[in-house]
Amino acid sequence: MDKTKLLDLARLRDTVVDVDGEKVRVREVGALEFAEYGQLLKTDRLKATATLIAACVINDDGNPALTIEEAMTLARSARVSMPLVTAIMELSGFGDDDKKESDAS
């Protein structure tokens, strides 16, 4: 095992998403953030989406770009929130496999 390579694999990846002409940087969701998202999803889908967006929409320096209140505003719009959530999930390893499974059924 190469410890350096393993630790490098654990770094959160990021990408830039085009949301209606606006370039937005997102990063993959961390394990604890994903657990919180999953718990919230059971009771409050809007807050779950906002929590995910608030954690994963970042500035160029890697810090969160939005407050939870600002993220709630974005979460209310499917046109804005869905491209962000889709990119976050794909970066996190969830998007592509889920699509393939649903297409196969």
PDB file of N, CA and C in Angstrom:
ATOM      1  N   MET A   1       0.844  -1.179   0.000  1.00  0.00           N
ATOM      2  CA  MET A   1       0.000   0.000   0.000  1.00  0.00           C
ATOM      3  C   MET A   1       0.886   1.238   0.000  1.00  0.00           C
ATOM      4  N   ASP A   2       0.544   2.175  -0.859  1.00  0.00           N
ATOM      5  CA  ASP A   2       1.229   3.453  -0.902  1.00  0.00           C
ATOM      6  C   ASP A   2       0.353   4.466  -0.175  1.00  0.00           C
ATOM      7  N   LYS A   3       0.737   4.814   1.043  1.00  0.00           N
ATOM      8  CA  LYS A   3      -0.051   5.698   1.888  1.00  0.00           C
ATOM      9  C   LYS A   3      -0.300   7.053   1.220  1.00  0.00           C
ATOM     10  N   THR A   4       0.696   7.579   0.549  1.00  0.00           N
ATOM     11  CA  THR A   4       0.556   8.878  -0.101  1.00  0.00           C
ATOM     12  C   THR A   4      -0.526   8.828  -1.179  1.00  0.00           C
ATOM     13  N   LYS A   5      -0.534   7.772  -1.978  1.00  0.00           N
ATOM     14  CA  LYS A   5      -1.552   7.632  -3.024  1.00  0.00           C
ATOM     15  C   LYS A   5      -2.937   7.460  -2.426  1.00  0.00           C
ATOM     16  N   LEU A   6      -3.015   6.700  -1.349  1.00  0.00           N
ATOM     17  CA  LEU A   6      -4.300   6.480  -0.692  1.00  0.00           C
ATOM     18  C   LEU A   6      -4.861   7.786  -0.135  1.00  0.00           C
ATOM     19  N   LEU A   7      -4.013   8.563   0.516  1.00  0.00           N
ATOM     20  CA  LEU A   7      -4.445   9.851   1.044  1.00  0.00           C
ATOM     21  C   LEU A   7      -4.824  10.812  -0.073  1.00  0.00           C
ATOM     22  N   ASP A   8      -4.118  10.747  -1.178  1.00  0.00           N
ATOM     23  CA  ASP A   8      -4.435  11.586  -2.330  1.00  0.00           C
ATOM     24  C   ASP A   8      -5.816  11.248  -2.893  1.00  0.00           C
ATOM     25  N   LEU A   9      -6.169   9.957  -2.877  1.00  0.00           N
ATOM     26  CA  LEU A   9      -7.486   9.530  -3.360  1.00  0.00           C
ATOM     27  C   LEU A   9      -8.619  10.111  -2.514  1.00  0.00           C
ATOM     28  N   ALA A  10      -8.348  10.395  -1.253  1.00  0.00           N
ATOM     29  CA  ALA A  10      -9.378  10.884  -0.334  1.00  0.00           C
ATOM     30  C   ALA A  10      -9.631  12.386  -0.458  1.00  0.00           C
ATOM     31  N   ARG A  11      -8.797  13.092  -1.211  1.00  0.00           N
ATOM     32  CA  ARG A  11      -9.026  14.533  -1.398  1.00  0.00           C
ATOM     33  C   ARG A  11     -10.319  14.761  -2.157  1.00  0.00           C
ATOM     34  N   LEU A  12     -11.099  15.722  -1.699  1.00  0.00           N
ATOM     35  CA  LEU A  12     -12.375  16.013  -2.348  1.00  0.00           C
ATOM     36  C   LEU A  12     -12.134  16.695  -3.690  1.00  0.00           C
ATOM     37  N   ARG A  13     -12.729  16.136  -4.722  1.00  0.00           N
ATOM     38  CA  ARG A  13     -12.593  16.687  -6.071  1.00  0.00           C
ATOM     39  C   ARG A  13     -13.595  17.812  -6.272  1.00  0.00           C
ATOM     40  N   ASP A  14     -13.300  18.689  -7.234  1.00  0.00           N
ATOM     41  CA  ASP A  14     -14.245  19.750  -7.562  1.00  0.00           C
ATOM     42  C   ASP A  14     -14.276  19.961  -9.067  1.00  0.00           C
ATOM     43  N   THR A  15     -15.318  20.658  -9.508  1.00  0.00           N
ATOM     44  CA  THR A  15     -15.504  20.964 -10.919  1.00  0.00           C
ATOM     45  C   THR A  15     -16.335  22.240 -11.033  1.00  0.00           C
ATOM     46  N   VAL A  16     -16.418  22.747 -12.237  1.00  0.00           N
ATOM     47  CA  VAL A  16     -17.231  23.935 -12.491  1.00  0.00           C
ATOM     48  C   VAL A  16     -18.461  23.500 -13.291  1.00  0.00           C
ATOM     49  N   VAL A  17     -19.622  23.972 -12.848  1.00  0.00           N
ATOM     50  CA  VAL A  17     -20.901  23.644 -13.470  1.00  0.00           C
ATOM     51  C   VAL A  17     -21.477  24.911 -14.087  1.00  0.00           C
ATOM     52  N   ASP A  18     -22.050  24.774 -15.268  1.00  0.00           N
ATOM     53  CA  ASP A  18     -22.747  25.898 -15.897  1.00  0.00           C
ATOM     54  C   ASP A  18     -24.216  25.822 -15.490  1.00  0.00           C
ATOM     55  N   VAL A  19     -24.675  26.851 -14.785  1.00  0.00           N
ATOM     56  CA  VAL A  19     -26.074  26.937 -14.384  1.00  0.00           C
ATOM     57  C   VAL A  19     -26.666  28.165 -15.057  1.00  0.00           C
ATOM     58  N   ASP A  20     -27.321  27.916 -16.169  1.00  0.00           N
ATOM     59  CA  ASP A  20     -27.972  28.991 -16.928  1.00  0.00           C
ATOM     60  C   ASP A  20     -27.003  30.129 -17.251  1.00  0.00           C
ATOM     61  N   GLY A  21     -25.785  29.759 -17.669  1.00  0.00           N
ATOM     62  CA  GLY A  21     -24.778  30.737 -18.057  1.00  0.00           C
ATOM     63  C   GLY A  21     -23.865  31.196 -16.932  1.00  0.00           C
ATOM     64  N   GLU A  22     -24.177  30.837 -15.702  1.00  0.00           N
ATOM     65  CA  GLU A  22     -23.348  31.216 -14.546  1.00  0.00           C
ATOM     66  C   GLU A  22     -22.431  30.043 -14.190  1.00  0.00           C
ATOM     67  N   LYS A  23     -21.131  30.299 -14.089  1.00  0.00           N
ATOM     68  CA  LYS A  23     -20.170  29.257 -13.736  1.00  0.00           C
ATOM     69  C   LYS A  23     -20.122  29.121 -12.214  1.00  0.00           C
ATOM     70  N   VAL A  24     -20.368  27.902 -11.723  1.00  0.00           N
ATOM     71  CA  VAL A  24     -20.433  27.638 -10.290  1.00  0.00           C
ATOM     72  C   VAL A  24     -19.491  26.484  -9.963  1.00  0.00           C
ATOM     73  N   ARG A  25     -18.603  26.678  -8.989  1.00  0.00           N
ATOM     74  CA  ARG A  25     -17.673  25.621  -8.578  1.00  0.00           C
ATOM     75  C   ARG A  25     -18.340  24.792  -7.481  1.00  0.00           C
ATOM     76  N   VAL A  26     -18.334  23.469  -7.673  1.00  0.00           N
ATOM     77  CA  VAL A  26     -18.854  22.540  -6.673  1.00  0.00           C
ATOM     78  C   VAL A  26     -17.793  21.496  -6.365  1.00  0.00           C
ATOM     79  N   ARG A  27     -17.885  20.936  -5.175  1.00  0.00           N
ATOM     80  CA  ARG A  27     -16.997  19.844  -4.792  1.00  0.00           C
ATOM     81  C   ARG A  27     -17.835  18.631  -4.406  1.00  0.00           C
ATOM     82  N   GLU A  28     -17.169  17.493  -4.361  1.00  0.00           N
ATOM     83  CA  GLU A  28     -17.897  16.298  -3.949  1.00  0.00           C
ATOM     84  C   GLU A  28     -18.263  16.395  -2.471  1.00  0.00           C
ATOM     85  N   VAL A  29     -19.247  15.640  -2.081  1.00  0.00           N
ATOM     86  CA  VAL A  29     -19.733  15.667  -0.704  1.00  0.00           C
ATOM     87  C   VAL A  29     -18.853  14.760   0.161  1.00  0.00           C
ATOM     88  N   GLY A  30     -18.548  15.231   1.369  1.00  0.00           N
ATOM     89  CA  GLY A  30     -17.800  14.423   2.327  1.00  0.00           C
ATOM     90  C   GLY A  30     -18.701  13.364   2.955  1.00  0.00           C
ATOM     91  N   ALA A  31     -18.105  12.373   3.579  1.00  0.00           N
ATOM     92  CA  ALA A  31     -18.862  11.257   4.147  1.00  0.00           C
ATOM     93  C   ALA A  31     -19.853  11.712   5.226  1.00  0.00           C
ATOM     94  N   LEU A  32     -19.421  12.559   6.143  1.00  0.00           N
ATOM     95  CA  LEU A  32     -20.325  13.025   7.198  1.00  0.00           C
ATOM     96  C   LEU A  32     -21.406  13.938   6.649  1.00  0.00           C
ATOM     97  N   GLU A  33     -21.056  14.762   5.672  1.00  0.00           N
ATOM     98  CA  GLU A  33     -22.051  15.631   5.022  1.00  0.00           C
ATOM     99  C   GLU A  33     -23.101  14.794   4.298  1.00  0.00           C
ATOM    100  N   PHE A  34     -22.656  13.704   3.678  1.00  0.00           N
ATOM    101  CA  PHE A  34     -23.582  12.835   2.968  1.00  0.00           C
ATOM    102  C   PHE A  34     -24.528  12.147   3.952  1.00  0.00           C
ATOM    103  N   ALA A  35     -24.007  11.763   5.105  1.00  0.00           N
ATOM    104  CA  ALA A  35     -24.847  11.151   6.136  1.00  0.00           C
ATOM    105  C   ALA A  35     -25.908  12.139   6.619  1.00  0.00           C
ATOM    106  N   GLU A  36     -25.508  13.393   6.828  1.00  0.00           N
ATOM    107  CA  GLU A  36     -26.464  14.423   7.247  1.00  0.00           C
ATOM    108  C   GLU A  36     -27.515  14.642   6.166  1.00  0.00           C
ATOM    109  N   TYR A  37     -27.090  14.716   4.920  1.00  0.00           N
ATOM    110  CA  TYR A  37     -27.996  14.871   3.788  1.00  0.00           C
ATOM    111  C   TYR A  37     -29.015  13.723   3.759  1.00  0.00           C
ATOM    112  N   GLY A  38     -28.538  12.501   3.928  1.00  0.00           N
ATOM    113  CA  GLY A  38     -29.416  11.326   3.919  1.00  0.00           C
ATOM    114  C   GLY A  38     -30.456  11.366   5.020  1.00  0.00           C
ATOM    115  N   GLN A  39     -30.044  11.788   6.210  1.00  0.00           N
ATOM    116  CA  GLN A  39     -30.989  11.896   7.328  1.00  0.00           C
ATOM    117  C   GLN A  39     -32.041  12.962   7.043  1.00  0.00           C
ATOM    118  N   LEU A  40     -31.611  14.123   6.578  1.00  0.00           N
ATOM    119  CA  LEU A  40     -32.548  15.211   6.275  1.00  0.00           C
ATOM    120  C   LEU A  40     -33.501  14.847   5.142  1.00  0.00           C
ATOM    121  N   LEU A  41     -33.005  14.075   4.187  1.00  0.00           N
ATOM    122  CA  LEU A  41     -33.810  13.698   3.024  1.00  0.00           C
ATOM    123  C   LEU A  41     -35.077  12.955   3.447  1.00  0.00           C
ATOM    124  N   LYS A  42     -35.017  12.252   4.569  1.00  0.00           N
ATOM    125  CA  LYS A  42     -36.168  11.480   5.060  1.00  0.00           C
ATOM    126  C   LYS A  42     -37.294  12.378   5.566  1.00  0.00           C
ATOM    127  N   THR A  43     -36.935  13.591   6.028  1.00  0.00           N
ATOM    128  CA  THR A  43     -37.940  14.436   6.673  1.00  0.00           C
ATOM    129  C   THR A  43     -38.168  15.778   5.984  1.00  0.00           C
ATOM    130  N   ASP A  44     -37.154  16.307   5.318  1.00  0.00           N
ATOM    131  CA  ASP A  44     -37.274  17.652   4.731  1.00  0.00           C
ATOM    132  C   ASP A  44     -36.384  17.742   3.498  1.00  0.00           C
ATOM    133  N   ARG A  45     -36.939  17.407   2.343  1.00  0.00           N
ATOM    134  CA  ARG A  45     -36.165  17.358   1.101  1.00  0.00           C
ATOM    135  C   ARG A  45     -35.587  18.721   0.725  1.00  0.00           C
ATOM    136  N   LEU A  46     -36.325  19.783   0.962  1.00  0.00           N
ATOM    137  CA  LEU A  46     -35.827  21.119   0.639  1.00  0.00           C
ATOM    138  C   LEU A  46     -34.598  21.459   1.485  1.00  0.00           C
ATOM    139  N   LYS A  47     -34.688  21.213   2.786  1.00  0.00           N
ATOM    140  CA  LYS A  47     -33.558  21.495   3.669  1.00  0.00           C
ATOM    141  C   LYS A  47     -32.375  20.578   3.350  1.00  0.00           C
ATOM    142  N   ALA A  48     -32.647  19.330   2.990  1.00  0.00           N
ATOM    143  CA  ALA A  48     -31.575  18.405   2.616  1.00  0.00           C
ATOM    144  C   ALA A  48     -30.824  18.922   1.399  1.00  0.00           C
ATOM    145  N   THR A  49     -31.573  19.359   0.391  1.00  0.00           N
ATOM    146  CA  THR A  49     -30.963  19.897  -0.831  1.00  0.00           C
ATOM    147  C   THR A  49     -30.161  21.150  -0.515  1.00  0.00           C
ATOM    148  N   ALA A  50     -30.734  22.035   0.292  1.00  0.00           N
ATOM    149  CA  ALA A  50     -30.035  23.269   0.672  1.00  0.00           C
ATOM    150  C   ALA A  50     -28.761  22.978   1.454  1.00  0.00           C
ATOM    151  N   THR A  51     -28.819  22.010   2.344  1.00  0.00           N
ATOM    152  CA  THR A  51     -27.640  21.641   3.140  1.00  0.00           C
ATOM    153  C   THR A  51     -26.527  21.128   2.239  1.00  0.00           C
ATOM    154  N   LEU A  52     -26.887  20.305   1.264  1.00  0.00           N
ATOM    155  CA  LEU A  52     -25.907  19.783   0.309  1.00  0.00           C
ATOM    156  C   LEU A  52     -25.293  20.917  -0.512  1.00  0.00           C
ATOM    157  N   ILE A  53     -26.132  21.812  -0.998  1.00  0.00           N
ATOM    158  CA  ILE A  53     -25.654  22.938  -1.795  1.00  0.00           C
ATOM    159  C   ILE A  53     -24.761  23.857  -0.963  1.00  0.00           C
ATOM    160  N   ALA A  54     -25.170  24.158   0.270  1.00  0.00           N
ATOM    161  CA  ALA A  54     -24.376  25.037   1.136  1.00  0.00           C
ATOM    162  C   ALA A  54     -22.997  24.446   1.425  1.00  0.00           C
ATOM    163  N   ALA A  55     -22.926  23.146   1.574  1.00  0.00           N
ATOM    164  CA  ALA A  55     -21.647  22.498   1.871  1.00  0.00           C
ATOM    165  C   ALA A  55     -20.746  22.396   0.649  1.00  0.00           C
ATOM    166  N   CYS A  56     -21.349  22.207  -0.529  1.00  0.00           N
ATOM    167  CA  CYS A  56     -20.558  21.810  -1.693  1.00  0.00           C
ATOM    168  C   CYS A  56     -20.390  22.866  -2.776  1.00  0.00           C
ATOM    169  N   VAL A  57     -21.104  23.966  -2.723  1.00  0.00           N
ATOM    170  CA  VAL A  57     -20.844  25.084  -3.644  1.00  0.00           C
ATOM    171  C   VAL A  57     -19.746  25.908  -2.992  1.00  0.00           C
ATOM    172  N   ILE A  58     -18.620  26.029  -3.689  1.00  0.00           N
ATOM    173  CA  ILE A  58     -17.430  26.627  -3.077  1.00  0.00           C
ATOM    174  C   ILE A  58     -16.877  27.790  -3.891  1.00  0.00           C
ATOM    175  N   ASN A  59     -16.112  28.623  -3.207  1.00  0.00           N
ATOM    176  CA  ASN A  59     -15.341  29.678  -3.860  1.00  0.00           C
ATOM    177  C   ASN A  59     -14.095  29.051  -4.459  1.00  0.00           C
ATOM    178  N   ASP A  60     -13.335  29.843  -5.215  1.00  0.00           N
ATOM    179  CA  ASP A  60     -12.096  29.334  -5.808  1.00  0.00           C
ATOM    180  C   ASP A  60     -11.088  28.885  -4.759  1.00  0.00           C
ATOM    181  N   ASP A  61     -11.191  29.412  -3.528  1.00  0.00           N
ATOM    182  CA  ASP A  61     -10.271  29.001  -2.462  1.00  0.00           C
ATOM    183  C   ASP A  61     -10.718  27.728  -1.754  1.00  0.00           C
ATOM    184  N   GLY A  62     -11.850  27.162  -2.172  1.00  0.00           N
ATOM    185  CA  GLY A  62     -12.320  25.905  -1.605  1.00  0.00           C
ATOM    186  C   GLY A  62     -13.264  26.052  -0.426  1.00  0.00           C
ATOM    187  N   ASN A  63     -13.521  27.267   0.012  1.00  0.00           N
ATOM    188  CA  ASN A  63     -14.436  27.501   1.128  1.00  0.00           C
ATOM    189  C   ASN A  63     -15.870  27.621   0.637  1.00  0.00           C
ATOM    190  N   PRO A  64     -16.839  27.289   1.508  1.00  0.00           N
ATOM    191  CA  PRO A  64     -18.243  27.412   1.105  1.00  0.00           C
ATOM    192  C   PRO A  64     -18.570  28.824   0.636  1.00  0.00           C
ATOM    193  N   ALA A  65     -19.339  28.910  -0.450  1.00  0.00           N
ATOM    194  CA  ALA A  65     -19.670  30.193  -1.060  1.00  0.00           C
ATOM    195  C   ALA A  65     -21.022  30.727  -0.602  1.00  0.00           C
ATOM    196  N   LEU A  66     -21.849  29.855  -0.011  1.00  0.00           N
ATOM    197  CA  LEU A  66     -23.218  30.235   0.323  1.00  0.00           C
ATOM    198  C   LEU A  66     -23.549  29.949   1.780  1.00  0.00           C
ATOM    199  N   THR A  67     -24.409  30.775   2.334  1.00  0.00           N
ATOM    200  CA  THR A  67     -24.983  30.475   3.641  1.00  0.00           C
ATOM    201  C   THR A  67     -26.115  29.478   3.438  1.00  0.00           C
ATOM    202  N   ILE A  68     -26.594  28.885   4.508  1.00  0.00           N
ATOM    203  CA  ILE A  68     -27.718  27.959   4.393  1.00  0.00           C
ATOM    204  C   ILE A  68     -28.965  28.686   3.897  1.00  0.00           C
ATOM    205  N   GLU A  69     -29.146  29.937   4.298  1.00  0.00           N
ATOM    206  CA  GLU A  69     -30.299  30.710   3.835  1.00  0.00           C
ATOM    207  C   GLU A  69     -30.232  30.943   2.330  1.00  0.00           C
ATOM    208  N   GLU A  70     -29.050  31.295   1.829  1.00  0.00           N
ATOM    209  CA  GLU A  70     -28.881  31.485   0.387  1.00  0.00           C
ATOM    210  C   GLU A  70     -29.094  30.169  -0.353  1.00  0.00           C
ATOM    211  N   ALA A  71     -28.592  29.083   0.212  1.00  0.00           N
ATOM    212  CA  ALA A  71     -28.759  27.771  -0.406  1.00  0.00           C
ATOM    213  C   ALA A  71     -30.227  27.349  -0.425  1.00  0.00           C
ATOM    214  N   MET A  72     -31.000  27.745   0.589  1.00  0.00           N
ATOM    215  CA  MET A  72     -32.443  27.447   0.602  1.00  0.00           C
ATOM    216  C   MET A  72     -33.124  28.107  -0.595  1.00  0.00           C
ATOM    217  N   THR A  73     -32.716  29.328  -0.918  1.00  0.00           N
ATOM    218  CA  THR A  73     -33.269  30.024  -2.078  1.00  0.00           C
ATOM    219  C   THR A  73     -32.979  29.236  -3.354  1.00  0.00           C
ATOM    220  N   LEU A  74     -31.738  28.772  -3.506  1.00  0.00           N
ATOM    221  CA  LEU A  74     -31.381  27.991  -4.694  1.00  0.00           C
ATOM    222  C   LEU A  74     -32.125  26.658  -4.731  1.00  0.00           C
ATOM    223  N   ALA A  75     -32.278  26.024  -3.564  1.00  0.00           N
ATOM    224  CA  ALA A  75     -32.918  24.713  -3.489  1.00  0.00           C
ATOM    225  C   ALA A  75     -34.380  24.760  -3.920  1.00  0.00           C
ATOM    226  N   ARG A  76     -35.004  25.903  -3.815  1.00  0.00           N
ATOM    227  CA  ARG A  76     -36.408  26.045  -4.220  1.00  0.00           C
ATOM    228  C   ARG A  76     -36.584  26.026  -5.742  1.00  0.00           C
ATOM    229  N   SER A  77     -35.506  26.224  -6.481  1.00  0.00           N
ATOM    230  CA  SER A  77     -35.576  26.240  -7.947  1.00  0.00           C
ATOM    231  C   SER A  77     -34.950  24.971  -8.514  1.00  0.00           C
ATOM    232  N   ALA A  78     -35.764  24.127  -9.120  1.00  0.00           N
ATOM    233  CA  ALA A  78     -35.230  22.914  -9.746  1.00  0.00           C
ATOM    234  C   ALA A  78     -34.250  23.258 -10.860  1.00  0.00           C
ATOM    235  N   ARG A  79     -34.531  24.328 -11.600  1.00  0.00           N
ATOM    236  CA  ARG A  79     -33.677  24.739 -12.713  1.00  0.00           C
ATOM    237  C   ARG A  79     -32.266  25.071 -12.236  1.00  0.00           C
ATOM    238  N   VAL A  80     -32.155  25.596 -11.020  1.00  0.00           N
ATOM    239  CA  VAL A  80     -30.849  25.960 -10.478  1.00  0.00           C
ATOM    240  C   VAL A  80     -30.256  24.826  -9.647  1.00  0.00           C
ATOM    241  N   SER A  81     -31.058  24.222  -8.786  1.00  0.00           N
ATOM    242  CA  SER A  81     -30.519  23.232  -7.846  1.00  0.00           C
ATOM    243  C   SER A  81     -30.160  21.897  -8.494  1.00  0.00           C
ATOM    244  N   MET A  82     -30.941  21.446  -9.468  1.00  0.00           N
ATOM    245  CA  MET A  82     -30.688  20.114 -10.033  1.00  0.00           C
ATOM    246  C   MET A  82     -29.335  19.984 -10.731  1.00  0.00           C
ATOM    247  N   PRO A  83     -28.894  20.958 -11.530  1.00  0.00           N
ATOM    248  CA  PRO A  83     -27.552  20.819 -12.111  1.00  0.00           C
ATOM    249  C   PRO A  83     -26.458  20.767 -11.037  1.00  0.00           C
ATOM    250  N   LEU A  84     -26.646  21.518  -9.953  1.00  0.00           N
ATOM    251  CA  LEU A  84     -25.661  21.516  -8.871  1.00  0.00           C
ATOM    252  C   LEU A  84     -25.644  20.170  -8.157  1.00  0.00           C
ATOM    253  N   VAL A  85     -26.820  19.683  -7.773  1.00  0.00           N
ATOM    254  CA  VAL A  85     -26.912  18.405  -7.061  1.00  0.00           C
ATOM    255  C   VAL A  85     -26.401  17.263  -7.939  1.00  0.00           C
ATOM    256  N   THR A  86     -26.759  17.283  -9.215  1.00  0.00           N
ATOM    257  CA  THR A  86     -26.301  16.239 -10.136  1.00  0.00           C
ATOM    258  C   THR A  86     -24.776  16.216 -10.209  1.00  0.00           C
ATOM    259  N   ALA A  87     -24.155  17.375 -10.348  1.00  0.00           N
ATOM    260  CA  ALA A  87     -22.686  17.444 -10.427  1.00  0.00           C
ATOM    261  C   ALA A  87     -22.043  16.995  -9.123  1.00  0.00           C
ATOM    262  N   ILE A  88     -22.604  17.399  -7.998  1.00  0.00           N
ATOM    263  CA  ILE A  88     -22.072  16.993  -6.692  1.00  0.00           C
ATOM    264  C   ILE A  88     -22.129  15.476  -6.554  1.00  0.00           C
ATOM    265  N   MET A  89     -23.254  14.886  -6.908  1.00  0.00           N
ATOM    266  CA  MET A  89     -23.408  13.429  -6.782  1.00  0.00           C
ATOM    267  C   MET A  89     -22.491  12.678  -7.748  1.00  0.00           C
ATOM    268  N   GLU A  90     -22.347  13.181  -8.964  1.00  0.00           N
ATOM    269  CA  GLU A  90     -21.450  12.522  -9.916  1.00  0.00           C
ATOM    270  C   GLU A  90     -20.009  12.579  -9.436  1.00  0.00           C
ATOM    271  N   LEU A  91     -19.576  13.730  -8.931  1.00  0.00           N
ATOM    272  CA  LEU A  91     -18.225  13.845  -8.377  1.00  0.00           C
ATOM    273  C   LEU A  91     -18.011  12.883  -7.214  1.00  0.00           C
ATOM    274  N   SER A  92     -19.085  12.650  -6.462  1.00  0.00           N
ATOM    275  CA  SER A  92     -19.020  11.815  -5.267  1.00  0.00           C
ATOM    276  C   SER A  92     -19.145  10.331  -5.578  1.00  0.00           C
ATOM    277  N   GLY A  93     -19.335  10.004  -6.854  1.00  0.00           N
ATOM    278  CA  GLY A  93     -19.398   8.605  -7.255  1.00  0.00           C
ATOM    279  C   GLY A  93     -20.801   8.021  -7.281  1.00  0.00           C
ATOM    280  N   PHE A  94     -21.836   8.853  -7.205  1.00  0.00           N
ATOM    281  CA  PHE A  94     -23.208   8.350  -7.164  1.00  0.00           C
ATOM    282  C   PHE A  94     -23.957   8.500  -8.477  1.00  0.00           C
ATOM    283  N   GLY A  95     -23.699   9.528  -9.247  1.00  0.00           N
ATOM    284  CA  GLY A  95     -24.517   9.880 -10.401  1.00  0.00           C
ATOM    285  C   GLY A  95     -24.574   8.871 -11.519  1.00  0.00           C
ATOM    286  N   ASP A  96     -23.434   8.487 -12.071  1.00  0.00           N
ATOM    287  CA  ASP A  96     -23.419   7.655 -13.271  1.00  0.00           C
ATOM    288  C   ASP A  96     -24.009   6.277 -13.030  1.00  0.00           C
ATOM    289  N   ASP A  97     -23.651   5.629 -11.918  1.00  0.00           N
ATOM    290  CA  ASP A  97     -24.145   4.279 -11.653  1.00  0.00           C
ATOM    291  C   ASP A  97     -25.654   4.270 -11.450  1.00  0.00           C
ATOM    292  N   ASP A  98     -26.175   5.291 -10.778  1.00  0.00           N
ATOM    293  CA  ASP A  98     -27.613   5.371 -10.556  1.00  0.00           C
ATOM    294  C   ASP A  98     -28.350   5.485 -11.883  1.00  0.00           C
ATOM    295  N   LYS A  99     -27.814   6.285 -12.816  1.00  0.00           N
ATOM    296  CA  LYS A  99     -28.439   6.437 -14.128  1.00  0.00           C
ATOM    297  C   LYS A  99     -28.436   5.106 -14.876  1.00  0.00           C
ATOM    298  N   LYS A 100     -27.296   4.415 -14.843  1.00  0.00           N
ATOM    299  CA  LYS A 100     -27.187   3.143 -15.557  1.00  0.00           C
ATOM    300  C   LYS A 100     -28.172   2.123 -15.007  1.00  0.00           C
ATOM    301  N   GLU A 101     -28.298   2.077 -13.666  1.00  0.00           N
ATOM    302  CA  GLU A 101     -29.217   1.125 -13.055  1.00  0.00           C
ATOM    303  C   GLU A 101     -30.656   1.437 -13.441  1.00  0.00           C
ATOM    304  N   SER A 102     -31.034   2.708 -13.392  1.00  0.00           N
ATOM    305  CA  SER A 102     -32.426   3.054 -13.706  1.00  0.00           C
ATOM    306  C   SER A 102     -32.705   2.845 -15.193  1.00  0.00           C
ATOM    307  N   ASP A 103     -31.711   3.032 -16.055  1.00  0.00           N
ATOM    308  CA  ASP A 103     -31.901   2.787 -17.478  1.00  0.00           C
ATOM    309  C   ASP A 103     -32.056   1.288 -17.765  1.00  0.00           C
ATOM    310  N   ALA A 104     -31.368   0.461 -16.970  1.00  0.00           N
ATOM    311  CA  ALA A 104     -31.366  -0.971 -17.207  1.00  0.00           C
ATOM    312  C   ALA A 104     -32.676  -1.617 -16.778  1.00  0.00           C
ATOM    313  N   SER A 105     -33.408  -0.993 -15.868  1.00  0.00           N
ATOM    314  CA  SER A 105     -34.618  -1.645 -15.349  1.00  0.00           C
ATOM    315  C   SER A 105     -35.824  -1.437 -16.222  1.00  0.00           C
TER     316      SER A 105
END
